[in-house]
Amino acid sequence: MADQPKPEWFKSSYSNAPNNECVECARNLPRRVLIRDSKEPDGPYCAFSLEAWANFTNSVRTSTLRHH
């Protein structure tokens, strides 16, 4: 069994808020995208399928994200 790659975390260029409130994303893993709080690098993270992440980011870009 091949070793799984380690997440390669990065911050958005929009993440320069005064209070350092930002999220990090790792997109180098097979079939999933990880999201975490940049202030807690050893803390929990959320994992999304590539399809779910693409749907979410497309909804944000096109302003069609709905609150439920």
mmCIF file with all atom_site columns, C-alpha atoms in Angstrom:
data_model
loop_
_atom_site.group_PDB
_atom_site.id
_atom_site.type_symbol
_atom_site.label_atom_id
_atom_site.label_alt_id
_atom_site.label_comp_id
_atom_site.label_asym_id
_atom_site.label_entity_id
_atom_site.label_seq_id
_atom_site.pdbx_PDB_ins_code
_atom_site.Cartn_x
_atom_site.Cartn_y
_atom_site.Cartn_z
_atom_site.occupancy
_atom_site.B_iso_or_equiv
_atom_site.pdbx_formal_charge
_atom_site.auth_seq_id
_atom_site.auth_comp_id
_atom_site.auth_asym_id
_atom_site.auth_atom_id
_atom_site.pdbx_PDB_model_num
ATOM 1  C CA . MET A 1 1  ? 0.000   0.000  0.000  1.00 0.00 ? 1  MET A CA 1
ATOM 2  C CA . ALA A 1 2  ? 1.383   3.383  -1.001 1.00 0.00 ? 2  ALA A CA 1
ATOM 3  C CA . ASP A 1 3  ? 1.923   6.075  1.613  1.00 0.00 ? 3  ASP A CA 1
ATOM 4  C CA . GLN A 1 4  ? -0.682  8.816  1.642  1.00 0.00 ? 4  GLN A CA 1
ATOM 5  C CA . PRO A 1 5  ? 0.704   12.279 0.888  1.00 0.00 ? 5  PRO A CA 1
ATOM 6  C CA . LYS A 1 6  ? 0.765   14.789 3.727  1.00 0.00 ? 6  LYS A CA 1
ATOM 7  C CA . PRO A 1 7  ? -1.587  17.738 3.307  1.00 0.00 ? 7  PRO A CA 1
ATOM 8  C CA . GLU A 1 8  ? 0.048   20.782 1.731  1.00 0.00 ? 8  GLU A CA 1
ATOM 9  C CA . TRP A 1 9  ? -1.765  23.624 3.483  1.00 0.00 ? 9  TRP A CA 1
ATOM 10 C CA . PHE A 1 10 ? -2.069  27.131 2.044  1.00 0.00 ? 10 PHE A CA 1
ATOM 11 C CA . LYS A 1 11 ? -3.904  30.348 2.912  1.00 0.00 ? 11 LYS A CA 1
ATOM 12 C CA . SER A 1 12 ? -5.917  32.446 0.530  1.00 0.00 ? 12 SER A CA 1
ATOM 13 C CA . SER A 1 13 ? -4.416  35.753 -0.551 1.00 0.00 ? 13 SER A CA 1
ATOM 14 C CA . TYR A 1 14 ? -7.545  37.291 1.029  1.00 0.00 ? 14 TYR A CA 1
ATOM 15 C CA . SER A 1 15 ? -6.512  35.983 4.470  1.00 0.00 ? 15 SER A CA 1
ATOM 16 C CA . ASN A 1 16 ? -4.627  39.033 5.683  1.00 0.00 ? 16 ASN A CA 1
ATOM 17 C CA . ALA A 1 17 ? -7.317  40.205 8.082  1.00 0.00 ? 17 ALA A CA 1
ATOM 18 C CA . PRO A 1 18 ? -6.172  42.281 11.067 1.00 0.00 ? 18 PRO A CA 1
ATOM 19 C CA . ASN A 1 19 ? -7.107  39.515 13.551 1.00 0.00 ? 19 ASN A CA 1
ATOM 20 C CA . ASN A 1 20 ? -5.515  36.714 11.511 1.00 0.00 ? 20 ASN A CA 1
ATOM 21 C CA . GLU A 1 21 ? -8.934  35.107 11.025 1.00 0.00 ? 21 GLU A CA 1
ATOM 22 C CA . CYS A 1 22 ? -8.326  32.746 8.160  1.00 0.00 ? 22 CYS A CA 1
ATOM 23 C CA . VAL A 1 23 ? -8.765  29.243 6.946  1.00 0.00 ? 23 VAL A CA 1
ATOM 24 C CA . GLU A 1 24 ? -6.264  27.023 5.214  1.00 0.00 ? 24 GLU A CA 1
ATOM 25 C CA . CYS A 1 25 ? -6.942  24.560 2.461  1.00 0.00 ? 25 CYS A CA 1
ATOM 26 C CA . ALA A 1 26 ? -5.127  21.421 1.268  1.00 0.00 ? 26 ALA A CA 1
ATOM 27 C CA . ARG A 1 27 ? -5.984  20.250 -2.251 1.00 0.00 ? 27 ARG A CA 1
ATOM 28 C CA . ASN A 1 28 ? -3.138  17.823 -2.931 1.00 0.00 ? 28 ASN A CA 1
ATOM 29 C CA . LEU A 1 29 ? -4.843  14.714 -1.534 1.00 0.00 ? 29 LEU A CA 1
ATOM 30 C CA . PRO A 1 30 ? -6.636  12.121 -3.663 1.00 0.00 ? 30 PRO A CA 1
ATOM 31 C CA . ARG A 1 31 ? -10.380 12.683 -4.001 1.00 0.00 ? 31 ARG A CA 1
ATOM 32 C CA . ARG A 1 32 ? -10.718 15.211 -1.176 1.00 0.00 ? 32 ARG A CA 1
ATOM 33 C CA . VAL A 1 33 ? -10.092 18.766 -0.012 1.00 0.00 ? 33 VAL A CA 1
ATOM 34 C CA . LEU A 1 34 ? -9.272  19.616 3.607  1.00 0.00 ? 34 LEU A CA 1
ATOM 35 C CA . ILE A 1 35 ? -10.112 22.877 5.409  1.00 0.00 ? 35 ILE A CA 1
ATOM 36 C CA . ARG A 1 36 ? -8.835  24.007 8.828  1.00 0.00 ? 36 ARG A CA 1
ATOM 37 C CA . ASP A 1 37 ? -8.525  27.049 11.072 1.00 0.00 ? 37 ASP A CA 1
ATOM 38 C CA . SER A 1 38 ? -5.059  28.518 10.472 1.00 0.00 ? 38 SER A CA 1
ATOM 39 C CA . LYS A 1 39 ? -4.770  29.466 14.159 1.00 0.00 ? 39 LYS A CA 1
ATOM 40 C CA . GLU A 1 40 ? -5.012  25.762 15.130 1.00 0.00 ? 40 GLU A CA 1
ATOM 41 C CA . PRO A 1 41 ? -2.718  23.893 12.722 1.00 0.00 ? 41 PRO A CA 1
ATOM 42 C CA . ASP A 1 42 ? -2.754  20.758 14.886 1.00 0.00 ? 42 ASP A CA 1
ATOM 43 C CA . GLY A 1 43 ? -6.490  20.963 15.511 1.00 0.00 ? 43 GLY A CA 1
ATOM 44 C CA . PRO A 1 44 ? -9.410  19.413 13.673 1.00 0.00 ? 44 PRO A CA 1
ATOM 45 C CA . TYR A 1 45 ? -10.149 19.847 9.993  1.00 0.00 ? 45 TYR A CA 1
ATOM 46 C CA . CYS A 1 46 ? -13.085 19.272 7.659  1.00 0.00 ? 46 CYS A CA 1
ATOM 47 C CA . ALA A 1 47 ? -12.812 16.984 4.640  1.00 0.00 ? 47 ALA A CA 1
ATOM 48 C CA . PHE A 1 48 ? -14.895 17.436 1.485  1.00 0.00 ? 48 PHE A CA 1
ATOM 49 C CA . SER A 1 49 ? -15.187 15.402 -1.683 1.00 0.00 ? 49 SER A CA 1
ATOM 50 C CA . LEU A 1 50 ? -13.855 17.122 -4.787 1.00 0.00 ? 50 LEU A CA 1
ATOM 51 C CA . GLU A 1 51 ? -17.423 17.372 -6.123 1.00 0.00 ? 51 GLU A CA 1
ATOM 52 C CA . ALA A 1 52 ? -18.776 18.958 -2.923 1.00 0.00 ? 52 ALA A CA 1
ATOM 53 C CA . TRP A 1 53 ? -15.869 21.435 -2.806 1.00 0.00 ? 53 TRP A CA 1
ATOM 54 C CA . ALA A 1 54 ? -16.351 22.387 -6.469 1.00 0.00 ? 54 ALA A CA 1
ATOM 55 C CA . ASN A 1 55 ? -20.080 22.934 -5.888 1.00 0.00 ? 55 ASN A CA 1
ATOM 56 C CA . PHE A 1 56 ? -19.391 25.089 -2.835 1.00 0.00 ? 56 PHE A CA 1
ATOM 57 C CA . THR A 1 57 ? -16.714 27.271 -4.456 1.00 0.00 ? 57 THR A CA 1
ATOM 58 C CA . ASN A 1 58 ? -18.825 27.676 -7.600 1.00 0.00 ? 58 ASN A CA 1
ATOM 59 C CA . SER A 1 59 ? -21.783 28.790 -5.462 1.00 0.00 ? 59 SER A CA 1
ATOM 60 C CA . VAL A 1 60 ? -19.595 31.361 -3.699 1.00 0.00 ? 60 VAL A CA 1
ATOM 61 C CA . ARG A 1 61 ? -18.185 32.664 -7.001 1.00 0.00 ? 61 ARG A CA 1
ATOM 62 C CA . THR A 1 62 ? -21.609 33.009 -8.590 1.00 0.00 ? 62 THR A CA 1
ATOM 63 C CA . SER A 1 63 ? -23.329 34.343 -5.446 1.00 0.00 ? 63 SER A CA 1
ATOM 64 C CA . THR A 1 64 ? -25.845 31.485 -5.487 1.00 0.00 ? 64 THR A CA 1
ATOM 65 C CA . LEU A 1 65 ? -24.989 30.123 -2.041 1.00 0.00 ? 65 LEU A CA 1
ATOM 66 C CA . ARG A 1 66 ? -28.231 29.836 -0.069 1.00 0.00 ? 66 ARG A CA 1
ATOM 67 C CA . HIS A 1 67 ? -28.744 29.929 3.692  1.00 0.00 ? 67 HIS A CA 1
ATOM 68 C CA . HIS A 1 68 ? -30.939 27.215 5.142  1.00 0.00 ? 68 HIS A CA 1
#
